[in-house]
Coordinates of C-alpha atoms in Angstrom, one line a residue:
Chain X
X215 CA -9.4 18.0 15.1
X216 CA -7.3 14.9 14.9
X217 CA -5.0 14.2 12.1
X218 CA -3.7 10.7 11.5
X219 CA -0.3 11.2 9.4
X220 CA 1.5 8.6 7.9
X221 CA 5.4 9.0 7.8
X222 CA 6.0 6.9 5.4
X223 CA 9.2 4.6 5.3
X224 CA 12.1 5.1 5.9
X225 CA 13.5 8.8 7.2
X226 CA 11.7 12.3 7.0
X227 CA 11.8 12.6 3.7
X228 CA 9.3 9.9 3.4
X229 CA 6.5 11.6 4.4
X230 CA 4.0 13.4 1.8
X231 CA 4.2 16.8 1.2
X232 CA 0.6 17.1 2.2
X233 CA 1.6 15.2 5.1
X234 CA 4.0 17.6 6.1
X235 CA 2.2 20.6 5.6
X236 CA -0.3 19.1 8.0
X237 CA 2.1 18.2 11.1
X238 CA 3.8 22.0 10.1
X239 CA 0.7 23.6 10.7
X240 CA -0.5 21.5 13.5
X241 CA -0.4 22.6 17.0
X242 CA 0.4 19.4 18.8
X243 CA 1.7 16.2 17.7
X244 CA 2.2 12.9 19.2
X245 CA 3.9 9.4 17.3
X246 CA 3.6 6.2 18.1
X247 CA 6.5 3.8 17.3
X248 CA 5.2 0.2 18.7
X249 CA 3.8 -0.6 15.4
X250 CA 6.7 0.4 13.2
X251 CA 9.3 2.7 13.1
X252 CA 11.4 4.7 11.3
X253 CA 14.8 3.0 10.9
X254 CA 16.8 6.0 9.2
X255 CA 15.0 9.1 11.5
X256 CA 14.8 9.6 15.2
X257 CA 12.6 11.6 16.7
X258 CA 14.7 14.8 16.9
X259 CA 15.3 14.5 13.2
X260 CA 11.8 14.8 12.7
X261 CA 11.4 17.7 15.0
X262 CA 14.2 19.9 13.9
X263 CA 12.7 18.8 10.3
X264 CA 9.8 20.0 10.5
X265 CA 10.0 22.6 13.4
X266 CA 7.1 21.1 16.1
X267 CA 7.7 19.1 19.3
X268 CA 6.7 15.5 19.2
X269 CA 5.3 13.6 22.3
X270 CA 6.1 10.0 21.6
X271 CA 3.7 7.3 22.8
X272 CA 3.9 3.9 24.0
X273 CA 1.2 1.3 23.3
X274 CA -0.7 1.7 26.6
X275 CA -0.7 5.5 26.1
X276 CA -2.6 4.9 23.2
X277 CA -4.8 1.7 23.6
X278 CA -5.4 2.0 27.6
X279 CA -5.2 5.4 28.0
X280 CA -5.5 7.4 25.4
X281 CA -7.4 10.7 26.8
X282 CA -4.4 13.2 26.5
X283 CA -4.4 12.7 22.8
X284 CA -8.2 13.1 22.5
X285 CA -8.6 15.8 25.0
X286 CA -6.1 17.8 23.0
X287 CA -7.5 17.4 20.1
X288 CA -11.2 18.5 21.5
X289 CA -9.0 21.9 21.9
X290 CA -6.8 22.2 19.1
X291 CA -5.4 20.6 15.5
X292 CA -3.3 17.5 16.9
X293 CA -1.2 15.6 14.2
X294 CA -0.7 11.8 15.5
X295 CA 2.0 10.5 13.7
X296 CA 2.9 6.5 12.7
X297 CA 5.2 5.3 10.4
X298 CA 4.1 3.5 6.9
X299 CA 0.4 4.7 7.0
X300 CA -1.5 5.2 9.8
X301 CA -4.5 3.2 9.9
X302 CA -2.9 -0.2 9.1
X303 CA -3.8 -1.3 12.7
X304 CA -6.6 -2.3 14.5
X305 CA -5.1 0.8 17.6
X306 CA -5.4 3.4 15.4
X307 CA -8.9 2.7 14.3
X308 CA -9.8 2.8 17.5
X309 CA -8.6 5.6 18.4
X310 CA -10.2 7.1 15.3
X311 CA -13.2 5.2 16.5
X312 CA -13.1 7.3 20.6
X313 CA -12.5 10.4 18.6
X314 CA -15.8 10.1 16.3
X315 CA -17.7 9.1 19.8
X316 CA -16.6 12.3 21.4
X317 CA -17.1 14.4 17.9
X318 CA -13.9 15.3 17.3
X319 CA -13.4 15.5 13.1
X320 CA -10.9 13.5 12.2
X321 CA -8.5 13.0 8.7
X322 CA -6.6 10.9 7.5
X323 CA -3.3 11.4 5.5
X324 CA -2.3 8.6 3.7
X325 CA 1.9 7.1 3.6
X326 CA 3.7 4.6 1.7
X327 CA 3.8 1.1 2.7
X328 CA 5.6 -2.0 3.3
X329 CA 2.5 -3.7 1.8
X330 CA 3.4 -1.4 -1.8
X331 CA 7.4 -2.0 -1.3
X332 CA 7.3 -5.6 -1.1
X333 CA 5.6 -6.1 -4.2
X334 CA 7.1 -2.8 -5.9
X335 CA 10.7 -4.1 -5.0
X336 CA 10.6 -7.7 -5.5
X337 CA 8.6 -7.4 -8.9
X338 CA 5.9 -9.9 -7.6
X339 CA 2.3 -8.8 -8.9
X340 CA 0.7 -6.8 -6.2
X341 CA -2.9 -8.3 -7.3
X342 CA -1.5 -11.9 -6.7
X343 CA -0.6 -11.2 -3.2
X344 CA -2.8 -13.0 -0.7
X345 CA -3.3 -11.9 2.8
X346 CA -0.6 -11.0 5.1
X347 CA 0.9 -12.3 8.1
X348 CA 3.0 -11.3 11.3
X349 CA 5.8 -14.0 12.6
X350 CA 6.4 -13.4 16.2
X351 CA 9.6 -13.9 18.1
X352 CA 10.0 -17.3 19.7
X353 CA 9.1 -16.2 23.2
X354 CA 5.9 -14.2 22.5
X355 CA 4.7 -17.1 20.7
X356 CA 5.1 -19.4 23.8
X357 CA 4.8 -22.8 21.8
X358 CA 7.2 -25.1 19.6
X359 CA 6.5 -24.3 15.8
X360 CA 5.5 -21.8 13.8
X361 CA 1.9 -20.2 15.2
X362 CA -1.2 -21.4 13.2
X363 CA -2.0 -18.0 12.6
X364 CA 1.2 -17.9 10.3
X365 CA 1.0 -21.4 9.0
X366 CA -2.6 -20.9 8.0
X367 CA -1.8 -18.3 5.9
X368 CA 1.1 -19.8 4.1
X369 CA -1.2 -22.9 2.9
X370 CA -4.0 -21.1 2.0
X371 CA -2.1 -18.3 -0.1
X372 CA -0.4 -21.4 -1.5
X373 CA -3.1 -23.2 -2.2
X374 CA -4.2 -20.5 -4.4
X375 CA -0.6 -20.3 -5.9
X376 CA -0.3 -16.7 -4.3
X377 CA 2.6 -14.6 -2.8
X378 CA 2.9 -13.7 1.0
X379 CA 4.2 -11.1 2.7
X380 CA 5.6 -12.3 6.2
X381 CA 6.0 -8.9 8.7
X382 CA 8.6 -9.5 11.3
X383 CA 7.7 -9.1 14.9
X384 CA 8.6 -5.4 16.5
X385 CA 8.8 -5.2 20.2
X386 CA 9.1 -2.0 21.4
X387 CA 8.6 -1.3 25.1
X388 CA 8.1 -4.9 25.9
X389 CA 10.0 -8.1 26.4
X390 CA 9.9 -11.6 26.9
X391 CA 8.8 -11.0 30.8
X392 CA 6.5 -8.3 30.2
X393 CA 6.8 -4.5 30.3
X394 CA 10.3 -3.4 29.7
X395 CA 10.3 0.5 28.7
X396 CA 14.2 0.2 27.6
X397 CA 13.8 -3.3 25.6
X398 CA 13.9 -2.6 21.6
X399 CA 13.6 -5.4 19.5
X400 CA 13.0 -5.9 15.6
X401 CA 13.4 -9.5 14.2
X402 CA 15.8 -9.9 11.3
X403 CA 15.0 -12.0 8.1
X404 CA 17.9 -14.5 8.8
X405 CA 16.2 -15.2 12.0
X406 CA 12.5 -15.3 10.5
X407 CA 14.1 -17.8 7.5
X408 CA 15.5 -20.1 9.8
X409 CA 11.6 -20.3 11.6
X410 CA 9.8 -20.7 8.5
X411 CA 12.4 -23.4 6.8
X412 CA 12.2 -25.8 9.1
X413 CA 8.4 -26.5 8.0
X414 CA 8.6 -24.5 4.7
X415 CA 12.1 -25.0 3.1
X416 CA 11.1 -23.0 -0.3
X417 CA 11.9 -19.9 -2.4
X418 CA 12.1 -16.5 0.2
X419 CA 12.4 -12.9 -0.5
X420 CA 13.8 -10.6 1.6
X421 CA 13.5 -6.7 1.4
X422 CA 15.9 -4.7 3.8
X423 CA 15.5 -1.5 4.6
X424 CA 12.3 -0.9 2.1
X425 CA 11.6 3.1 1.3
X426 CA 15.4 4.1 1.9
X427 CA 17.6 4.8 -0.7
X428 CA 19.3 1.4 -0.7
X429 CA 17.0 -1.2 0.0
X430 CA 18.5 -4.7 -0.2
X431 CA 16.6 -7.5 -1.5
X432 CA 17.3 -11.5 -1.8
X433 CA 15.8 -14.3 -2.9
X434 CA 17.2 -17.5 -2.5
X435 CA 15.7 -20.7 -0.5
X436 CA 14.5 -20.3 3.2
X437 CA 17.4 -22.3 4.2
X438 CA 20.0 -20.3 2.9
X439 CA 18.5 -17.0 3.9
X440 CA 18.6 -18.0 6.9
X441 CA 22.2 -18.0 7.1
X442 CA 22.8 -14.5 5.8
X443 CA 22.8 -11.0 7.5
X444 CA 21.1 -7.8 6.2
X445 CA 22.2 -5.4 7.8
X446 CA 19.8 -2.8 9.5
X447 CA 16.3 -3.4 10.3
X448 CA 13.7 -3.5 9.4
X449 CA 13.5 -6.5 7.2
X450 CA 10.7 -8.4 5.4
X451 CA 10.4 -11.7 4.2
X452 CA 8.1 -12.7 1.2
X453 CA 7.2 -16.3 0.5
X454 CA 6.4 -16.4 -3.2
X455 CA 3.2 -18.8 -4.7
X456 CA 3.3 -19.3 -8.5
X457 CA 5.6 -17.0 -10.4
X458 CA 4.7 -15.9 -14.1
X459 CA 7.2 -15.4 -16.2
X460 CA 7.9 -11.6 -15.3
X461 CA 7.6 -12.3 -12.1
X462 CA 10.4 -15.0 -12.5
X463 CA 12.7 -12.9 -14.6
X464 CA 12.4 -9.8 -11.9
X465 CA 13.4 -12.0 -9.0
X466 CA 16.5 -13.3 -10.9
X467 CA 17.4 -9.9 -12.0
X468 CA 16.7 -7.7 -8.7
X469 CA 16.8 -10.0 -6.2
X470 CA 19.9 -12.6 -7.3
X471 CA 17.1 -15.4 -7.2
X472 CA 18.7 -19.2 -8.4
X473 CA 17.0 -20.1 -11.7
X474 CA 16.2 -23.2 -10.4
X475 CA 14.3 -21.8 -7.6
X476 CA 12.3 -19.7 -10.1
X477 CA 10.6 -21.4 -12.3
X478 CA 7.3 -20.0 -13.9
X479 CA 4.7 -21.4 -14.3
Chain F
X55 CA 19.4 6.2 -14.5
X56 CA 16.2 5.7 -14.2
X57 CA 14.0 6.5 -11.2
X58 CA 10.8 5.2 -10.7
X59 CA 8.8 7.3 -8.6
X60 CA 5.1 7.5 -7.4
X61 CA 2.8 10.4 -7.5
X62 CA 0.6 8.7 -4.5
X63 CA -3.2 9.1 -4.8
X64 CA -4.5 12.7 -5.5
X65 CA -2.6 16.4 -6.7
X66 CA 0.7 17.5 -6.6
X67 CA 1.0 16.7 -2.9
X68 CA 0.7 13.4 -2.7
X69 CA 4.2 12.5 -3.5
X70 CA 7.2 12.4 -0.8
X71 CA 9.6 14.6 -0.1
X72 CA 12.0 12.2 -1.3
X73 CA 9.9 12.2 -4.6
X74 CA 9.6 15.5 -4.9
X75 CA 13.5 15.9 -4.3
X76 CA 14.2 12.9 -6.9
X77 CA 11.9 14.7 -9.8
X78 CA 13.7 18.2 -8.8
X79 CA 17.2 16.8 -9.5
X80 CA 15.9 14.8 -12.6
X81 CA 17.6 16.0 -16.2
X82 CA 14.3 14.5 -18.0
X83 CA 10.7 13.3 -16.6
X84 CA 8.2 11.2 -18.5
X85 CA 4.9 10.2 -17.1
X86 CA 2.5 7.9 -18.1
X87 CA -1.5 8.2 -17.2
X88 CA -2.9 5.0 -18.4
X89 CA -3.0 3.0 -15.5
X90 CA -4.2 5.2 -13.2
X91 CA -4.3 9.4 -12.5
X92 CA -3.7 12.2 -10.2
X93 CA -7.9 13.7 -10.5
X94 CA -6.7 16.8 -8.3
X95 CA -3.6 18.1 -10.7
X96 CA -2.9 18.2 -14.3
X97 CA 0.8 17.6 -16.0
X98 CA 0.8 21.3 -16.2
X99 CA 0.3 22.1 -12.0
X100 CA 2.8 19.2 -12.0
X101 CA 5.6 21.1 -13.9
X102 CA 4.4 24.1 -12.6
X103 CA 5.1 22.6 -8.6
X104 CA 8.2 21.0 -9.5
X105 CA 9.8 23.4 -12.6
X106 CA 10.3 20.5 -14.6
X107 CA 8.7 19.8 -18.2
X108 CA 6.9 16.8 -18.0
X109 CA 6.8 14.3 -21.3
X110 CA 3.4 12.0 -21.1
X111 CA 3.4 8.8 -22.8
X112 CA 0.6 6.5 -24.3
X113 CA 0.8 2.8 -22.9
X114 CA 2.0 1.8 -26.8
X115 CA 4.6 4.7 -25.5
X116 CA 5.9 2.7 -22.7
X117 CA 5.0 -1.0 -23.4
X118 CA 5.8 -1.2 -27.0
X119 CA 8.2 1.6 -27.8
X120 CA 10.3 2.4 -24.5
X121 CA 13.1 3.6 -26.5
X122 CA 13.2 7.3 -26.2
X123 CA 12.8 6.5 -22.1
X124 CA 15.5 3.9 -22.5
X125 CA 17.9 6.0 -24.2
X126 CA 18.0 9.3 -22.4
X127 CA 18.2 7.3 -19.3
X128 CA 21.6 5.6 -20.8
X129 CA 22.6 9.4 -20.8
X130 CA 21.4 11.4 -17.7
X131 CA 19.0 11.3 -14.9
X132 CA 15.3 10.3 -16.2
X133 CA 12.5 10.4 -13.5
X134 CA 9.7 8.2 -14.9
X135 CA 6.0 9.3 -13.0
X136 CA 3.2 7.2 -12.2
X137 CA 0.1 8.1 -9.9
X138 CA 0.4 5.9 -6.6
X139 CA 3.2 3.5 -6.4
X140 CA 5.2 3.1 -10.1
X141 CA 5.1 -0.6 -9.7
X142 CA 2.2 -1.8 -8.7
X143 CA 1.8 -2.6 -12.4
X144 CA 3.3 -5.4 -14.5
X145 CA 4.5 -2.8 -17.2
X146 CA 6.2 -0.9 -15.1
X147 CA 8.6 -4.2 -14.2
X148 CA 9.0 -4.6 -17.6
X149 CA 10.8 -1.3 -18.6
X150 CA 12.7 -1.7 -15.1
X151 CA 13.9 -5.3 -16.6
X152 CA 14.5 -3.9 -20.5
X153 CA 16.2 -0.6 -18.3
X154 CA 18.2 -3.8 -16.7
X155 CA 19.0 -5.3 -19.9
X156 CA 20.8 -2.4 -20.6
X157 CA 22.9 -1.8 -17.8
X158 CA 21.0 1.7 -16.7
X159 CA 21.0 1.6 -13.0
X160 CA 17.1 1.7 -11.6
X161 CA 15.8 2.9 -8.6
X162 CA 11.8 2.9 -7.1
X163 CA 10.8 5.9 -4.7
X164 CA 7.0 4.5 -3.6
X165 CA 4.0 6.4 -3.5
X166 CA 0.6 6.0 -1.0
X167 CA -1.4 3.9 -2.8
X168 CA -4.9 2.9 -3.5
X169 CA -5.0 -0.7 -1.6
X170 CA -3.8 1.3 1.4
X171 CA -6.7 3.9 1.1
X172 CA -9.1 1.4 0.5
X173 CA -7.9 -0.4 4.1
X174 CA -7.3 3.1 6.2
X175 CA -10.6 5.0 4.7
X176 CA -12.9 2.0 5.3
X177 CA -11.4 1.0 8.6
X178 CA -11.3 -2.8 6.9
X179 CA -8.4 -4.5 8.1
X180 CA -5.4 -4.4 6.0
X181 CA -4.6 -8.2 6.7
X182 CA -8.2 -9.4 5.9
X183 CA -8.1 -8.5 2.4
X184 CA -7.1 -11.4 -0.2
X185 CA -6.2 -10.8 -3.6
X186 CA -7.8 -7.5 -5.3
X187 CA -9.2 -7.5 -8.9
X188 CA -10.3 -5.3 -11.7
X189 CA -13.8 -4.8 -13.0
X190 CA -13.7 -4.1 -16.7
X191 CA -15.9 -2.2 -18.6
X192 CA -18.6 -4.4 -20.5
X193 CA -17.3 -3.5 -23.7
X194 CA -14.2 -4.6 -23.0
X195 CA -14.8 -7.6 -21.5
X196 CA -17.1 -8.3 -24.5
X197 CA -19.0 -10.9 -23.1
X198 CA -22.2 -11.1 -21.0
X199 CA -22.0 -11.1 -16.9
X200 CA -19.1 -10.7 -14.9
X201 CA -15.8 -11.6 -16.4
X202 CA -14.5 -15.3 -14.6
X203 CA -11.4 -13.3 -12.8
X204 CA -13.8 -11.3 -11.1
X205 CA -16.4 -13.7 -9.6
X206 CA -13.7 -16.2 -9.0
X207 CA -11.1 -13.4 -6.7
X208 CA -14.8 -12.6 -5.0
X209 CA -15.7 -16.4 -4.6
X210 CA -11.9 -17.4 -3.4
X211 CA -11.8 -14.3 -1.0
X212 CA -15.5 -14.9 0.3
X213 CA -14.5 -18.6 1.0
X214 CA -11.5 -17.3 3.5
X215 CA -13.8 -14.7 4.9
X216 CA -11.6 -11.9 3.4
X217 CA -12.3 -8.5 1.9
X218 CA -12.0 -7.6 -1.6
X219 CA -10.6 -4.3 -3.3
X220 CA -12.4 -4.2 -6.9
X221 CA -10.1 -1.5 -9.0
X222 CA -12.3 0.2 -11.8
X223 CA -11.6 0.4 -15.0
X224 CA -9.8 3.1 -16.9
X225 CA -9.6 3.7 -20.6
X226 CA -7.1 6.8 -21.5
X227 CA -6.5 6.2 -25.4
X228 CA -8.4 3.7 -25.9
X229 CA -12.4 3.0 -26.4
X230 CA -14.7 0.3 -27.3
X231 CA -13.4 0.2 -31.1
X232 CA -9.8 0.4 -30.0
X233 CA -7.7 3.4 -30.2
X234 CA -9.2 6.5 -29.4
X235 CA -6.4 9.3 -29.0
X236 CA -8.8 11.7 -26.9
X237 CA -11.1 9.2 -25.0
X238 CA -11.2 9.2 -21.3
X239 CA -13.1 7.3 -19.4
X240 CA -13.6 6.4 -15.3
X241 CA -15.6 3.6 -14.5
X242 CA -17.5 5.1 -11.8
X243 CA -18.7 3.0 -8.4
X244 CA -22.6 3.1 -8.9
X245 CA -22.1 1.3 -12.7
X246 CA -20.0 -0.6 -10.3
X247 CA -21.9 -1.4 -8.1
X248 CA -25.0 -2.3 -10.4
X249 CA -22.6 -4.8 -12.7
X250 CA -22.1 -6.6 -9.2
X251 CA -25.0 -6.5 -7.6
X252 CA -26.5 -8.4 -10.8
X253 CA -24.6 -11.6 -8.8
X254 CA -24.0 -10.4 -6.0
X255 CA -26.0 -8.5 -3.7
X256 CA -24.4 -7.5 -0.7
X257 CA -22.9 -5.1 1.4
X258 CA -20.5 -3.0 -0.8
X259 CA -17.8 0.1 0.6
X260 CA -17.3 2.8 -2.1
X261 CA -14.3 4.7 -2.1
X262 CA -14.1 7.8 -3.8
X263 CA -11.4 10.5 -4.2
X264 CA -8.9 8.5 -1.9
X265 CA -6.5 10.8 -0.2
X266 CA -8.4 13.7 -1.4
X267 CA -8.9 16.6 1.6
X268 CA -12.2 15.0 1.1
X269 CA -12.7 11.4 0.6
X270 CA -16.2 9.9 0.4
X271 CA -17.1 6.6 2.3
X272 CA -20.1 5.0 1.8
X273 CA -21.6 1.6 2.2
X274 CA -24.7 -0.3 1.8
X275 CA -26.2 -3.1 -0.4
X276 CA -24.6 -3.1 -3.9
X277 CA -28.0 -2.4 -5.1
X278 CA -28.5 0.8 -3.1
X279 CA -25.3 2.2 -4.1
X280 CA -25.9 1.2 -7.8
X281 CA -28.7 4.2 -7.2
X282 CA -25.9 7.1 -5.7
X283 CA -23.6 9.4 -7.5
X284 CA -20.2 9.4 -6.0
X285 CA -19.0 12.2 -8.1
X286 CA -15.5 13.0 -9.5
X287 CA -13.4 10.0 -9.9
X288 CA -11.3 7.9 -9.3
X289 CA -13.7 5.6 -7.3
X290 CA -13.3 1.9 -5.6
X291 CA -15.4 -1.0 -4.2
X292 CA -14.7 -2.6 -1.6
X293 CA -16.5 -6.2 -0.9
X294 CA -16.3 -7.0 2.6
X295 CA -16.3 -10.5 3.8
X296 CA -16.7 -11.4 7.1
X297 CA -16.8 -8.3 9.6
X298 CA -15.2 -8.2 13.1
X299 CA -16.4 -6.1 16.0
X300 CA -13.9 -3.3 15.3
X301 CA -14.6 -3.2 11.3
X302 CA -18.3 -2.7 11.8
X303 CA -18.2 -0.1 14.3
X304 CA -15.8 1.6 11.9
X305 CA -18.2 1.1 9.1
X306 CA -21.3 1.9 10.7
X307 CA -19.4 5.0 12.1
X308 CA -17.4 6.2 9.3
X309 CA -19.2 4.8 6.1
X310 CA -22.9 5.1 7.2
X311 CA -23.5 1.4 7.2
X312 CA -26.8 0.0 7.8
X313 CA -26.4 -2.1 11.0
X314 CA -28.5 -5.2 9.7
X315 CA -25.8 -5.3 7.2
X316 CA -22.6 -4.8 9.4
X317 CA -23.1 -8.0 12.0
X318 CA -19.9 -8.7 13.3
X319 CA -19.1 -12.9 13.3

């Protein structure tokens, strides 16, 4: 049996209570933290927690090689662990995917996500959120400019006047030359404004720190942003489309937006 | 204070720890059920779980009369309950903005939440989905065919190759003649599904009893699941758009999708 688990947020209280119960009564458990992480819980917080030890795993432990977590879990109840919820990545339906072609059962246990947070934070209507996108550091990018992957996105939400939430790249494990098992990287907002403002100088939002118990969260223009700090990772940026009027008077009022930045429509 | 928190998707173990904890400490909780439900726990295993009384209130109880929320949470510490995440809704940012307006200090703890469900259950990709919509019941729409916001978030989303989440309609209060104190109703995914398939007949995910110990998964033609019973609610639909490899294989494999329906582009 093979138990995706999604920890949530922020720290170990972000996880469900079925959640827990689950990776409690599990009798192995391994976590990724390539994908996201948890910025306010190690992984010995989550052990002593929740009393089980916790094999992390690194991107090729999962994608390339991934037997030891489905030979386990041919044997015994195996909790695999990611932060937000677990299947918002291709990896994880994959691994789901070798686990079904072997016969192993498998279940999922839902968490809360940065997808929910931006819109619950920010007040922009979740329904009027068009697809996201990741922004990649610089170097992974390897060209001038903003990728088209990103860009793309950006018109077409705003061509249908709606919001979009920008992830911020996450390198974990690897760095601008390849492999580096020490390198740790999480891009800030500030950093991701100053990308996106030299082709899109226009309202931005950013949520710091989303699912903890002081999440910070700006909106201002792109330009601006970009010459702030805050704080912590992880960060999110959201580029609004159209704002209605609730929308309007929620980022003035939670977020510090400039009226004239905020105009419904 | 005022703190929003999510119930996530099913029973009484769906919310966080830090949920849980937040409702513990809470001097008063309210909880509204009209925009969406917990179908595996009633207010009274709530209370029971967390030995707190738990006050319901109407959506005329929250949108047009907030002031019994309002003023205890001028006083002490109100917890204020809503199944998945409290604010992906628009009323829910307005009695955070009147709450605001009055200088009580807010705070969200999120729940797991349907759109994520719909993503991780399907094995859809959570990036590929555009803008999700409700499906209305006929007698509310009160017109003939689907109403415009419908077809035209399918039509938009189909255009970009993305995936759409259709929400189902719920009426808790309220019926075809207007108030109706003890009416409940779940639109259920085959009526669903045969309301769509009247324009559009193609592939079609249901969803029902996300984050249930037992979710169901199912996909075929809109037609053919216009013909199944899904039972207990809450249900979803998901219309895919454009499949890659990964999503078929996951849909073949986990939602029993006929392959002359699942080609990968």
């Amino acid at each position: 049996m093979l138990t995706f688990i999604g920890l949530g947020l922020y720290d170990e209280r972000s996880i469900t209570i079925e959640g827990r119960d689950a990776l409690r009564g599990a009798d192995r458990a391994f976590m990724e933290r390539y994908t996201s992480r948890l910025s306010g819980a190690d992984r010995e917080t989550l052990e002593a927690e929740h009393g089980i030890e916790i094999e992390t795993r690194d991107r090729a432990g999962v994608e390339r090689d991934p037997e030891a977590i489905l030979a386990a879990a041919e044997r015994e109840d195996v909790a695999f662990l990611t932060a937000g919820d677990p299947m918002i990545s291709t990896t994880h339906v994959d691994l789901r995917l070798r686990a079904a072609d072997r016969g192993i059962e498998t279940r999922i246990v839902h968490g809360t996500t940065a997808e929910a947070a931006a819109s619950s934070l920010t007040g922009l209507q979740n329904y009027r959120f068009g697809p996201a996108t990741t922004l990649p550091f610089p170097y992974a990018h390897r060209a001038d400019g903003l990728p088209a992957s990103v860009s793309n996105t950006l018109d077409d939400n705003r061509d249908r006047g709606l919001h979009t939430l920008v992830y911020l790249d996450i390198k974990v494990g690897e760095g601008p030359t390849g492999e580096e098992p020490n390198n740790e990287e999480y891009m800030t907002a500030d950093v991701a404004a100053e990308l996106l403002s030299a082709e899109y100088d226009r309202l931005g939002v950013v949520v710091a720190r989303a699912g903890s118990p002081d999440p910070r969260v700006e909106a201002d223009s792109l330009s601006a942003l970009a010459n702030r700090e805050f704080g912590d990772p992880l960060h999110l940026l959201v580029v609004p489309g159209e704002l209605h009027q609730l929308e309007s008077e929620a980022l003035r009022e939670f977020a510090d937006a400039p009226a004239e930045l905020t105009e419904p429509v």
